[in-house]
XYZ file of C-alpha atoms in Angstrom:
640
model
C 0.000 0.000 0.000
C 1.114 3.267 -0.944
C -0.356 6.139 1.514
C 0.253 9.915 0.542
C 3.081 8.773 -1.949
C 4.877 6.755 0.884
C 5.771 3.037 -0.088
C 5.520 0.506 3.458
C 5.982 -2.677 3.055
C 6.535 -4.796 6.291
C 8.531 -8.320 5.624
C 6.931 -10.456 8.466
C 9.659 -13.255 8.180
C 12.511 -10.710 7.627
C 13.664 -10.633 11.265
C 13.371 -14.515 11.940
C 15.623 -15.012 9.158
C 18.238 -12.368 10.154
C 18.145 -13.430 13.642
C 18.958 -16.911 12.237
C 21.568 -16.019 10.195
C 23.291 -13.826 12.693
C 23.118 -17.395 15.275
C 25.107 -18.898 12.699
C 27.606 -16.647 11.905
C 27.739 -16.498 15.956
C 28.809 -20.131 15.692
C 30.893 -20.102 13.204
C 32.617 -17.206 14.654
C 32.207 -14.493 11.756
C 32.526 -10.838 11.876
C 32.920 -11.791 16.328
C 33.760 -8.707 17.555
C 33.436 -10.413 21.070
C 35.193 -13.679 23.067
C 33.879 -14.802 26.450
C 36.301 -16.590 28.306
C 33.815 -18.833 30.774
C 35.936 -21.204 33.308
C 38.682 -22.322 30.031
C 35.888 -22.343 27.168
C 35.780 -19.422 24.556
C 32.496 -18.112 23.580
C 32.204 -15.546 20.094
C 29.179 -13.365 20.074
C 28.908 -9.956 18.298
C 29.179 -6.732 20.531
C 26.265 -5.301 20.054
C 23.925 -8.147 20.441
C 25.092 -8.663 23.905
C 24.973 -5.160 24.631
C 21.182 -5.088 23.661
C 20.504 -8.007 25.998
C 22.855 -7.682 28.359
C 23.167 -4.058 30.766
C 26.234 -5.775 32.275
C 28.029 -6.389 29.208
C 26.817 -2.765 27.665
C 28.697 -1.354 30.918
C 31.455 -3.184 30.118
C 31.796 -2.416 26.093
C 30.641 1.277 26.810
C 33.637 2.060 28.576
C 36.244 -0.257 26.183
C 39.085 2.408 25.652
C 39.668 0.717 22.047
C 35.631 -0.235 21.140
C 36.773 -1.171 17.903
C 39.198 -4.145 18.653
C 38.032 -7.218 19.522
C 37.081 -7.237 23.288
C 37.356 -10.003 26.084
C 35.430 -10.528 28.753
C 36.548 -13.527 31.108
C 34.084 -15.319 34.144
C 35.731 -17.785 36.620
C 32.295 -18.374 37.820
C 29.925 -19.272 35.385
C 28.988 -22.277 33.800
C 30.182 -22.527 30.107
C 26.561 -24.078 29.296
C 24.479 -21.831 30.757
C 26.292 -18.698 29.417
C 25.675 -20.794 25.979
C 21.653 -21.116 26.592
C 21.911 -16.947 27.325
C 23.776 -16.572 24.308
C 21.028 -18.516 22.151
C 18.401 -16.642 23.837
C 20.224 -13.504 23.025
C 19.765 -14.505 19.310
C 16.881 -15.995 19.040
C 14.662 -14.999 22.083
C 14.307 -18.954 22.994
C 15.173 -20.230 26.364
C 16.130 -23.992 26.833
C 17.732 -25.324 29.284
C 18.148 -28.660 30.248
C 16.462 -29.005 34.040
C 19.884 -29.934 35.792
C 21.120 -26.316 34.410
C 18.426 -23.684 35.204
C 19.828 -22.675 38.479
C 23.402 -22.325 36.775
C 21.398 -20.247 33.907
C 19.894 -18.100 36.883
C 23.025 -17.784 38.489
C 24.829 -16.493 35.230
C 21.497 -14.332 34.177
C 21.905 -12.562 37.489
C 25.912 -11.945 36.923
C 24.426 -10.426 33.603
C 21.381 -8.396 35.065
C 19.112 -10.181 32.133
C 16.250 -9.569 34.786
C 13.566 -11.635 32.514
C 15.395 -14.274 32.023
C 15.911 -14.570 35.644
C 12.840 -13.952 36.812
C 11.735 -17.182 34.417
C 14.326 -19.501 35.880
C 12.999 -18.744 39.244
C 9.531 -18.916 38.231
C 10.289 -22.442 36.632
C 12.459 -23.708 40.048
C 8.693 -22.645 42.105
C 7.263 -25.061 39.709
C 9.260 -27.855 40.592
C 9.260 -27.366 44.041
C 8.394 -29.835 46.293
C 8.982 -30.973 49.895
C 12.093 -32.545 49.168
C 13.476 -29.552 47.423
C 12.176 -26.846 49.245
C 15.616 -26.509 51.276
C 17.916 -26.856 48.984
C 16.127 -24.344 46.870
C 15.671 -21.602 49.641
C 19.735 -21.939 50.226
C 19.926 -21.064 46.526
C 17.265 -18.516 46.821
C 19.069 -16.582 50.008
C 22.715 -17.475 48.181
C 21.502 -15.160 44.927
C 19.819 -12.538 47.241
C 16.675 -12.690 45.252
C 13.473 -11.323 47.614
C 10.893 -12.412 45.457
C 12.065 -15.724 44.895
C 12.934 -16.288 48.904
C 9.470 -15.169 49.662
C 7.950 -17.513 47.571
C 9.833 -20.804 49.184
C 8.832 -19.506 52.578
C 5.181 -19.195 51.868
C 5.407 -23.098 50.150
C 8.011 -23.989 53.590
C 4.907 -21.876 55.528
C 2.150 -24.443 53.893
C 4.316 -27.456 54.443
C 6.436 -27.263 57.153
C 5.924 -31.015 58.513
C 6.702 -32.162 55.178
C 9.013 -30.360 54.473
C 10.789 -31.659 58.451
C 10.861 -35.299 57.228
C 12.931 -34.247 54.639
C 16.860 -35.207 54.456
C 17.865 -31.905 53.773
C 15.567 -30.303 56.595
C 17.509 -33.170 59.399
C 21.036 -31.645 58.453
C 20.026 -28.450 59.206
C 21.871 -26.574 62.348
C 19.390 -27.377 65.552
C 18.835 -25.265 68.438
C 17.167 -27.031 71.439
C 15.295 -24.856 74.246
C 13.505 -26.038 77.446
C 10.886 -23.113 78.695
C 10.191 -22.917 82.215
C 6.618 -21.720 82.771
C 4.880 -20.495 85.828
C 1.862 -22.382 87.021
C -1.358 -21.162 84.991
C 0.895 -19.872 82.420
C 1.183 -21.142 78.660
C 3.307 -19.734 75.733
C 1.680 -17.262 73.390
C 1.499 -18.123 69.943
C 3.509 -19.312 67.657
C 4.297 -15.710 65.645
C 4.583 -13.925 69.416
C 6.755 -16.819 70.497
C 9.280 -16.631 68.203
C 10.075 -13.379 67.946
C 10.809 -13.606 72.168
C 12.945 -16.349 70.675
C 15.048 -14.338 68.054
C 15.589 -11.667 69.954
C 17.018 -13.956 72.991
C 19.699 -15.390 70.358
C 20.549 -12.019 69.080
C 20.453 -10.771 72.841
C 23.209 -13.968 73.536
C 25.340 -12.840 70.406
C 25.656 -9.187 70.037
C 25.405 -8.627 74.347
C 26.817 -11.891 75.540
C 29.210 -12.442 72.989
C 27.901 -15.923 72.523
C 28.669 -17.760 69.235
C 25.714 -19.017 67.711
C 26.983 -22.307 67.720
C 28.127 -22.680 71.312
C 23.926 -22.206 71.911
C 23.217 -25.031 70.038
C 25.593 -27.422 71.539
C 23.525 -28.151 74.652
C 19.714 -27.463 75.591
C 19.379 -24.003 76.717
C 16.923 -23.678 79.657
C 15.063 -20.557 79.686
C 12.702 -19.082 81.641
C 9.041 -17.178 80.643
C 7.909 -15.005 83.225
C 4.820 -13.293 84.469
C 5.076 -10.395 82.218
C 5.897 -12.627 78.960
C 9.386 -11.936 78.806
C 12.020 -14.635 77.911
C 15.159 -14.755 79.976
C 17.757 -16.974 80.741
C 17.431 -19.134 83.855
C 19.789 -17.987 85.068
C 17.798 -14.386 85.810
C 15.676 -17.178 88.072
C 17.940 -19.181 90.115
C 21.306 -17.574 90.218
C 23.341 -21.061 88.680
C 20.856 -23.278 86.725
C 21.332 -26.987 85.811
C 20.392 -27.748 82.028
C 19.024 -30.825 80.751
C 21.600 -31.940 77.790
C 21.993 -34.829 76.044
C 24.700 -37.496 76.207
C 24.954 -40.747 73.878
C 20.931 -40.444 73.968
C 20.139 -40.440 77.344
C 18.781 -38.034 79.504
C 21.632 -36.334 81.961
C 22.183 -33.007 84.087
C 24.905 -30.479 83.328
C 26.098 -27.193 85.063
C 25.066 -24.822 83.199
C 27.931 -21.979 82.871
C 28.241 -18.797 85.450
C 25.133 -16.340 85.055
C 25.626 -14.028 82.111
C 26.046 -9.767 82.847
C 22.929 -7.376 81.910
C 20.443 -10.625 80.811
C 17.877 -8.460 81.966
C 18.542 -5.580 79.558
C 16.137 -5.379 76.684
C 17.415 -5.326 73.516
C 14.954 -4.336 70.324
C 14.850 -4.366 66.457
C 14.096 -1.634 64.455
C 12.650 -1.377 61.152
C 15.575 -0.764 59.695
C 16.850 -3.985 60.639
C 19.605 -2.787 63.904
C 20.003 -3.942 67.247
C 19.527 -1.500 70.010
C 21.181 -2.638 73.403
C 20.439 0.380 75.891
C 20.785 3.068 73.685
C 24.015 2.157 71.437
C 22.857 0.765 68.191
C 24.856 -1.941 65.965
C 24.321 -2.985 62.304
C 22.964 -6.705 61.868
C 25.007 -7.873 59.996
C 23.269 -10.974 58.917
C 19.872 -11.636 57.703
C 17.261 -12.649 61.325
C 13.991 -13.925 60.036
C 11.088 -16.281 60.928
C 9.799 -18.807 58.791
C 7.513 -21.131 60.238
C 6.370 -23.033 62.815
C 3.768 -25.757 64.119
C 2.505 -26.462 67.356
C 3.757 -30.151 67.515
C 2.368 -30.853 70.779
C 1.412 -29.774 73.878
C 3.585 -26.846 74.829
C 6.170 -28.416 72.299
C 6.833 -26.361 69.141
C 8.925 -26.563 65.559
C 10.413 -23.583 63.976
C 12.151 -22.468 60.864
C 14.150 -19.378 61.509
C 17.063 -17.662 59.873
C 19.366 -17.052 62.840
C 22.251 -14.729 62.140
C 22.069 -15.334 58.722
C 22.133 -19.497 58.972
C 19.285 -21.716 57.987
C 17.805 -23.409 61.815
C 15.799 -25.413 63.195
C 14.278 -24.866 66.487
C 12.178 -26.774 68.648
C 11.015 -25.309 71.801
C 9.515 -27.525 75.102
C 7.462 -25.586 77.391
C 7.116 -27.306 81.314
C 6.124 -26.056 84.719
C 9.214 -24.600 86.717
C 11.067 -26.995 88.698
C 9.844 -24.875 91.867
C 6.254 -26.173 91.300
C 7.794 -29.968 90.100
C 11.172 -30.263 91.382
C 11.458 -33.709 90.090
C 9.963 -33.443 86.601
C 11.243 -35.255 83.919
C 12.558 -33.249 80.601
C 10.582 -33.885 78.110
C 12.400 -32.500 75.102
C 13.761 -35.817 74.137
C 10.611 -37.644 74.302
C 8.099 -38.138 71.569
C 6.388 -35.384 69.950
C 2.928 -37.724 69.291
C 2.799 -38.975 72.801
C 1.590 -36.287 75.085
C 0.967 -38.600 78.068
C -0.631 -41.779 79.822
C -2.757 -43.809 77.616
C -5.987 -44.317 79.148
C -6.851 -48.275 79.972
C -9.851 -50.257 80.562
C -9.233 -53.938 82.370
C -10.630 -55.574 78.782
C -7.321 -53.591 76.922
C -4.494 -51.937 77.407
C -2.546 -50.016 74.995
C 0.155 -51.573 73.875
C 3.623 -49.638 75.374
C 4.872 -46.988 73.363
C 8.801 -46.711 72.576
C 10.836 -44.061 74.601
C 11.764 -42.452 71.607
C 9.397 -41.485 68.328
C 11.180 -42.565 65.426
C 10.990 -42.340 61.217
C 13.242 -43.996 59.346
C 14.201 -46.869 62.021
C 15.626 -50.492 61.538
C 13.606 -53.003 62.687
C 14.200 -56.286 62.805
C 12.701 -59.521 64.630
C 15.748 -61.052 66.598
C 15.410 -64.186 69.684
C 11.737 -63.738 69.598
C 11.734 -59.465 70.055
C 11.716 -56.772 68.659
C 14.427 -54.454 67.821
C 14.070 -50.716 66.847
C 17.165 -48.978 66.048
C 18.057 -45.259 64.854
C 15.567 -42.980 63.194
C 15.214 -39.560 63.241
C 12.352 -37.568 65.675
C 12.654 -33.966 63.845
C 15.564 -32.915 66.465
C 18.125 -35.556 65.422
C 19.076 -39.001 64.096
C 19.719 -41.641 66.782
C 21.949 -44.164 67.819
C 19.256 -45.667 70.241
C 18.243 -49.461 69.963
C 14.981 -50.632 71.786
C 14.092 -53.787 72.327
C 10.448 -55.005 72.510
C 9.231 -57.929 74.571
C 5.710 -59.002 73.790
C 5.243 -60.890 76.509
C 5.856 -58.208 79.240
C 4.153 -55.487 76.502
C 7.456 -53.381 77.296
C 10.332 -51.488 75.496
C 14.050 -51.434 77.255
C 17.199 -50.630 75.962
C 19.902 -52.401 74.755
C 23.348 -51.057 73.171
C 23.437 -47.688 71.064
C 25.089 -48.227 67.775
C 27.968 -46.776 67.464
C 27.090 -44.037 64.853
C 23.821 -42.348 64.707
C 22.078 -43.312 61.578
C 18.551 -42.884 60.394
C 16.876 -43.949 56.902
C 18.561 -47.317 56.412
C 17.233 -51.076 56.867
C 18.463 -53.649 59.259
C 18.429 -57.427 58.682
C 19.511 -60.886 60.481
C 22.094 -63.295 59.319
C 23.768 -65.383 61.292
C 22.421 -64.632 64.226
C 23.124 -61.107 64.205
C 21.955 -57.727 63.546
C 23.605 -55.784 60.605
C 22.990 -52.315 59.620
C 24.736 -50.460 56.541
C 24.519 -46.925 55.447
C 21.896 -44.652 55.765
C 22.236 -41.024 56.536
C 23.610 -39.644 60.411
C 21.547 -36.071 59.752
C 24.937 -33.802 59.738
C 27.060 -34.821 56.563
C 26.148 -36.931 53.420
C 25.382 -40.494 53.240
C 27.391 -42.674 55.257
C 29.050 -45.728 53.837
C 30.173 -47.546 57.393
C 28.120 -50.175 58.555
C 28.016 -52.277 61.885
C 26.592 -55.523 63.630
C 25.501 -56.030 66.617
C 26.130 -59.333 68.795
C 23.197 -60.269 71.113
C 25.291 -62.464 73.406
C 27.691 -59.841 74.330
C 25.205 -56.837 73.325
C 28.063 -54.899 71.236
C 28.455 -53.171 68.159
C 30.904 -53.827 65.801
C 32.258 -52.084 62.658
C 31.932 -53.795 59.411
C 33.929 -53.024 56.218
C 32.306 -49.512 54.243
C 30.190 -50.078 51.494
C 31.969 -48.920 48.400
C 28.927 -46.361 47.799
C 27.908 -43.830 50.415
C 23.862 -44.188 50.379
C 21.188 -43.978 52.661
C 17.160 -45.041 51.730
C 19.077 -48.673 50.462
C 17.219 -52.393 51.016
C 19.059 -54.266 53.138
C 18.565 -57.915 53.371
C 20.201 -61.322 54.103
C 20.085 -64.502 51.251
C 21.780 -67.441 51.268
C 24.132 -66.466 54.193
C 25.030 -63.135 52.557
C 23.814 -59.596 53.106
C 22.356 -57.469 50.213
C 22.394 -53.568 50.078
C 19.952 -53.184 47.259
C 19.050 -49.568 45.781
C 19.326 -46.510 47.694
C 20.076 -42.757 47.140
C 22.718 -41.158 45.661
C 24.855 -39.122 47.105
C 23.391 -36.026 46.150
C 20.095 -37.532 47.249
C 18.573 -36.612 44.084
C 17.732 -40.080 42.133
C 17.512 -43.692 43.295
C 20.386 -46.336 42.223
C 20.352 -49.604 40.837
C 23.641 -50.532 42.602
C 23.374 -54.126 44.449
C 26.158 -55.482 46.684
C 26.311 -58.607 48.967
C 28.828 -59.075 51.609
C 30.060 -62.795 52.774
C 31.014 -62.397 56.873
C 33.322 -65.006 56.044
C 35.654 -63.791 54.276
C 34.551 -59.925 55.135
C 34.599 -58.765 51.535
C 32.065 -56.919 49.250
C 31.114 -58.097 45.704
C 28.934 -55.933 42.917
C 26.129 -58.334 41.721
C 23.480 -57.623 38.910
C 21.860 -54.078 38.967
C 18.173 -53.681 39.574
C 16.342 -52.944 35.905
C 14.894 -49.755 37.655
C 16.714 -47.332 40.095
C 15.235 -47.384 43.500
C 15.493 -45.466 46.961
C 13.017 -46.207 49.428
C 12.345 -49.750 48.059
C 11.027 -52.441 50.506
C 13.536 -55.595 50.257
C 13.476 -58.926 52.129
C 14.021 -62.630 51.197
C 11.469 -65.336 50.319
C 11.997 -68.957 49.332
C 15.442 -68.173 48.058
C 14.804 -65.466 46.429
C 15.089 -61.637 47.004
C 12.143 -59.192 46.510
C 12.742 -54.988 45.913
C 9.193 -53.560 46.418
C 8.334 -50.187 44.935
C 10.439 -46.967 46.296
C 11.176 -43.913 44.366
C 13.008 -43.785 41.013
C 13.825 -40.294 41.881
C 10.866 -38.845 44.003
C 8.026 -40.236 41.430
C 6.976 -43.732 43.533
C 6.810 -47.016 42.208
C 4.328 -49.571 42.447
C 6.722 -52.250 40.605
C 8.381 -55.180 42.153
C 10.768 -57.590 40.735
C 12.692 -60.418 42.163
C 16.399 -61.856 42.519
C 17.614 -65.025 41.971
C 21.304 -65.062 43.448
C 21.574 -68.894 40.886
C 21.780 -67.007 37.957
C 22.185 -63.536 39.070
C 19.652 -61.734 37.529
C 16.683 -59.426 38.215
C 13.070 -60.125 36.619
C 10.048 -57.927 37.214
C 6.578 -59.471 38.670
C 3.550 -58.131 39.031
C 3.398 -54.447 40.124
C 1.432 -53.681 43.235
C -1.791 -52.278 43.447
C -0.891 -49.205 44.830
C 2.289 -47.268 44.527
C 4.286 -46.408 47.836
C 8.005 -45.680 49.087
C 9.241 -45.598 52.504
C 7.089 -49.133 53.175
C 7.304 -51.881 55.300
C 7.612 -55.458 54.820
C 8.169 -58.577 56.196
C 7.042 -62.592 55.163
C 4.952 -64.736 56.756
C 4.073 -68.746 55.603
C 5.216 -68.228 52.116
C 3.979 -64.386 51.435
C 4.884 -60.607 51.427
C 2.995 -58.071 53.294
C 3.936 -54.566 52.624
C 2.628 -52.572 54.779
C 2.215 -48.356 54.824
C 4.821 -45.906 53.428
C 3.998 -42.808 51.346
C 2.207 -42.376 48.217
C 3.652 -38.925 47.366
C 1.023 -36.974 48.523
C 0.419 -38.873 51.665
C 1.590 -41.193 54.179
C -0.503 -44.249 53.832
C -2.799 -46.771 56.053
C -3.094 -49.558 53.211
C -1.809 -52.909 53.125
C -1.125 -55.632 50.835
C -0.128 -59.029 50.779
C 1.875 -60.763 47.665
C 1.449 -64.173 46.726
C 4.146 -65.660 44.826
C 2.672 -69.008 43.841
C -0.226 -66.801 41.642
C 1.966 -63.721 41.075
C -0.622 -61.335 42.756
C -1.019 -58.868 45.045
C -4.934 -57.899 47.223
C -5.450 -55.455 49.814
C -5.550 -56.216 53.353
C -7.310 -54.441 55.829
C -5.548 -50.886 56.760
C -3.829 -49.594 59.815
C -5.134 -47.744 62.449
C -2.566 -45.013 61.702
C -0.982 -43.795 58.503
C 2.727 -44.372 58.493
C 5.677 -43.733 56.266
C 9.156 -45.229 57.312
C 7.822 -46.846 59.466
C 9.574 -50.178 61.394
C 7.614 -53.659 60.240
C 8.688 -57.097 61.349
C 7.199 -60.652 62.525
C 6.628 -61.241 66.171
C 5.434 -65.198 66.294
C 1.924 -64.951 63.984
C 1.645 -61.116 64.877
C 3.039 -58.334 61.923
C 3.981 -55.687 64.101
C 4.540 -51.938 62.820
C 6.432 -49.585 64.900
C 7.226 -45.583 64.664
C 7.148 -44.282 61.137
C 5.322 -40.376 60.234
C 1.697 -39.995 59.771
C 1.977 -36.459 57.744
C 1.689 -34.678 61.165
C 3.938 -36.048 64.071
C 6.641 -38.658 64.215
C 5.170 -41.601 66.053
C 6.511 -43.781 68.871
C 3.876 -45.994 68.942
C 2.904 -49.597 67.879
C -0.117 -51.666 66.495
C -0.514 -55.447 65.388
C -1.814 -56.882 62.687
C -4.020 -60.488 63.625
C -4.363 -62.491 60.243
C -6.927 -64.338 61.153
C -8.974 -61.742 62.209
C -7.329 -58.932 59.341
C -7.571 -56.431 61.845
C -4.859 -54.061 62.764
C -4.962 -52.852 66.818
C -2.728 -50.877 68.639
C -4.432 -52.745 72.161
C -3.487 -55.979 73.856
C -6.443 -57.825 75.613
C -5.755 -58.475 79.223
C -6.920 -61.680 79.465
């Protein structure tokens, strides 16, 4: 069309096929006018694209002394990848990155201020978030200083929070342990209220006392609510305090250190994000911040927090001052889903609850009991071991292990208890293992796996033990590693992989043969099984169960599987099944009277018992039984 004498004419595929052509003389490094050096790769792009897309780069080229020479521009840094995927989009206005690689694509978006390109990596991490992930991704989110981004994982930590705590990430996490003395009549305020008493204690003990943040957390600090709702030290109460602490898992008295100078004094936050002390303010240096928190219990509470700029996890007991109960019992270290006596009738009792609530526990049946070792309880993994006597319906202790360990399996052979792997809640997965002799109730070491994993099967077959599956050590996908170990000869040999990798899986023996039940291939659960025959070394798949679960239990009883609980990946499950080999099938059984996922299951004479484990709200120290004559689960014992 030619208006008033002007000729327009607009080419609609005109700037696809420049943009195109200037990619490829990008890549094959014509008329460059620009090399990025990126951690030893060389990268040719053309000045003035980058400066369009770029206001990092435009900085940089705006103020080259000599523009017209060829200018370089070298990042220790970055990932050579990512900066590829920016340079593409630079070109061609398409983003792809491979999932492993967004957060390196953020990172180096950030480095270049491309704002919309970060802002759609973040967006597309939210997407992916989950429970498992939501850690990891609010370190990354606090590492790159992005507000928008942190505020969005703290509102999903916010909605999840005991999700979120079963999580292996969430267990590693710095832990700061506080017993609350309370007046009689008096209870804590609320959660929000509470924790801001709490914060500005810590800071009061840092920037006042000169306390290192983690010097608090290596003991239980007792503290002390008053009558007008502050939060002090005990030591404002009784002059020299005793503190209940922790020692190899059982329940001891320390002397607390000499009373600290000016407790009493009030310190307060501003706005503007300084601590006052009297009237001589000091920068904060680090980021102080609530996240979340649930009422676990009565009095007992679980926090979130940012504490002097480091990722914690508090958990706060409330209990009546020793004046009013001089002999009262701490109660930190006792289970969060147990708030007391069971009520009993003379028909039932409940059946006794362990001393410790526990996820992620070996169990195992051994000399007609049952054993319960490790787990984790929210506040730490344990090196515990409780043994369970039906007869006398009561829990006592035997041996710790030697190394705190939670997520792992336990199995018999040879009279003995072995555990291997697993994860101890402070570094990554651990690789020692150890067995423990009921005669002289000890703990030994056994050789290291070759493979650091936790969430593997363990198992004993033909007077060998299996490790069958687990994580890997980034805790990100499941493995298909399988090695047995002869306690002959004390050696380790690789046998045939599993056809699908598997954390989480449910693994015992029957008839000879060697079952791996569902888990996670990497958080997506399984509902297939398949079976091992150590004659010919080789894995074959069965039929799949009817319902998909990690984290289960299992154990065999007169020529079947029962698999019992674990989590669904939305919720922690009541179901049971029962797989038998002679028709290759699986049915449903009836369900549990709780939901739980890694959970402890093993065979007490004709009784499946299932220990511990997490319903979606609290870790659980209790126990029910499963009667299979009756198919009814109950977590009573008849008194007659």
């Amino acid at each position: 069309m030619i208006p008033n004498g002007y000729l327009i004419f607009e080419d609609e595929s005109f700037l696809d096929s420049t943009v195109a052509k200037m990619n490829a003389l990008r890549k094959s490094g014509q008329f460059c006018d620009v090399r990025l050096q990126v951690c030893g790769h060389e990268l040719m792009a053309h000045r003035a694209v980058l400066a369009c897309c770029s206001p990092y780069l435009f900085e940089i080229f705006n103020s080259d002394a000599e523009p017209h020479g060829v200018a370089h521009v070298k990042f220790e840094d970055l990932d050579p990848q990512a900066v590829e995927v920016l340079l593409n989009y630079a070109y061609t206005a398409q983003l792809k990155a491979d999932k492993e690689l967004v957060k390196e694509v953020y990172s180096a978006a950030k480095r270049l201020k491309m704002e919309r390109v970060k802002q759609i990596c973040g967006d597309y991490l939210l997407s992916k978030m989950d429970a498992q992930s939501a850690i990891s991704y609010r370190h990354f989110a606090s590492g790159m200083g992005d507000a928008r981004l942190l505020g969005k994982v703290d509102g999903f930590i916010q909605e999840h929070l005991l999700e979120v705590s079963e999580q292996e990430d969430f267990l590693k996490l710095p832990r700061l342990k506080l017993e609350v003395m309370l007046e009689d009549n008096l209870m804590l305020p609320s959660n929000g209220k509470l924790y801001s008493k709490v914060i500005s204690w810590v800071q009061r003990s840092l920037w006042e006392n000169g306390e290192p943040l983690e010097r608090l957390m290596e003991e239980v600090q007792t503290l002390y609510y008053s009558a007008d709702h502050k939060l002090l030290d005990r030591a404002v109460l009784d002059g020299q305090a005793e503190v209940f602490g922790a020692e190899e898992d059982h329940i001891q008295f320390v002397q607390k250190k000499a009373p600290r100078e000016s407790v009493s004094r009030q310190l307060s936050t501003s706005s503007s994000g300084t601590l006052s002390p009297g009237s001589t303010k000091q920068p904060c240096k680090h980021e102080w911040k609530y996240i979340a928190s649930e009422k676990t219990s009565n009095n007992t509470y679980l926090c979130l927090a940012v504490l002097d700029g480091t990722l914690c996890v508090i958990f706060l007991h409330g209990r009546n001052s020793p004046q009013s109960s001089p002999s009262a019992t701490p109660c930190l270290l006792k289970s969060l889903s147990w708030e007391g006596p069971l009520e009993s009738s003379e028909e039932e009792r409940p059946l006794a609850p362990m001393h410790y609530a526990r996820s992620g526990l070996g169990t195992a049946s051994l000399d007609g009991r049952l054993i319960a070792a490790g787990g984790y309880n929210r506040e730490e993994c344990l090196r515990t071991v409780e043994c369970y006597d039906l007869k006398k319906d009561c829990w006592t202790f035997v041996a710790p292990m030697r190394t705190p360990r939670a997520r792992f399996q336990m199995a018999v052979l040879m009279g003995q208890l072995y555990v291997m792997g697993g994860s101890n809640g402070h570094s990554d997965e651990l690789s020692c293992g150890e067995t423990y002799n009921p005669t002289t109730d000890e703990w030994t070491q056994v050789p290291e796996l070759r493979t650091n994993r936790c969430n593997a099967g363990v198992c004993s077959l033909s007077n060998k033990l299996y490790v069958v599956g687990g994580s890997d050590p980034c805790g990100q996908k499941g493995l298909k590693n399988c090695d047995a170990f002869d306690p002959v000869t004390k050696v380790w040999n690789s046998c045939a992989p599993l056809n699908i990798r598997r954390h989480q899986a449910a693994v015992c023996e029957l008839d000879g043969f060697m079952y791996a039940i569902g888990g996670a291939e990497s958080w997506n659960c399984l509902n297939s099984v398949e079976r091992y025959n150590p004659d010919n070394n080789t894995w074959t798949l069965i039929a799949p169960m009817n319902v998909a679960r990690r984290g289960a239990g299992v154990t065999v009883y007169e020529g079947k599987l029962y698999v019992v609980g674990g989590f669904d990946g939305t919720r922690a499950l009541r179901c049971v099944e029962v797989y038998d080999p002679a028709r290759n099938e699986w049915r449903m059984l009836g369900s549990m009277t709780s939901a739980r996922s890694n959970a402890g299951v093993a065979l007490l004479g004709t009784l499946i018992c299932a220990v511990g484990g997490f319903d979606g709200n609290d870790f659980l120290n209790t126990m029910e039984l499963y009667d299979l004559d009756t198919d009814e689960w109950t977590s009573c014992l008849s008194s007659a």
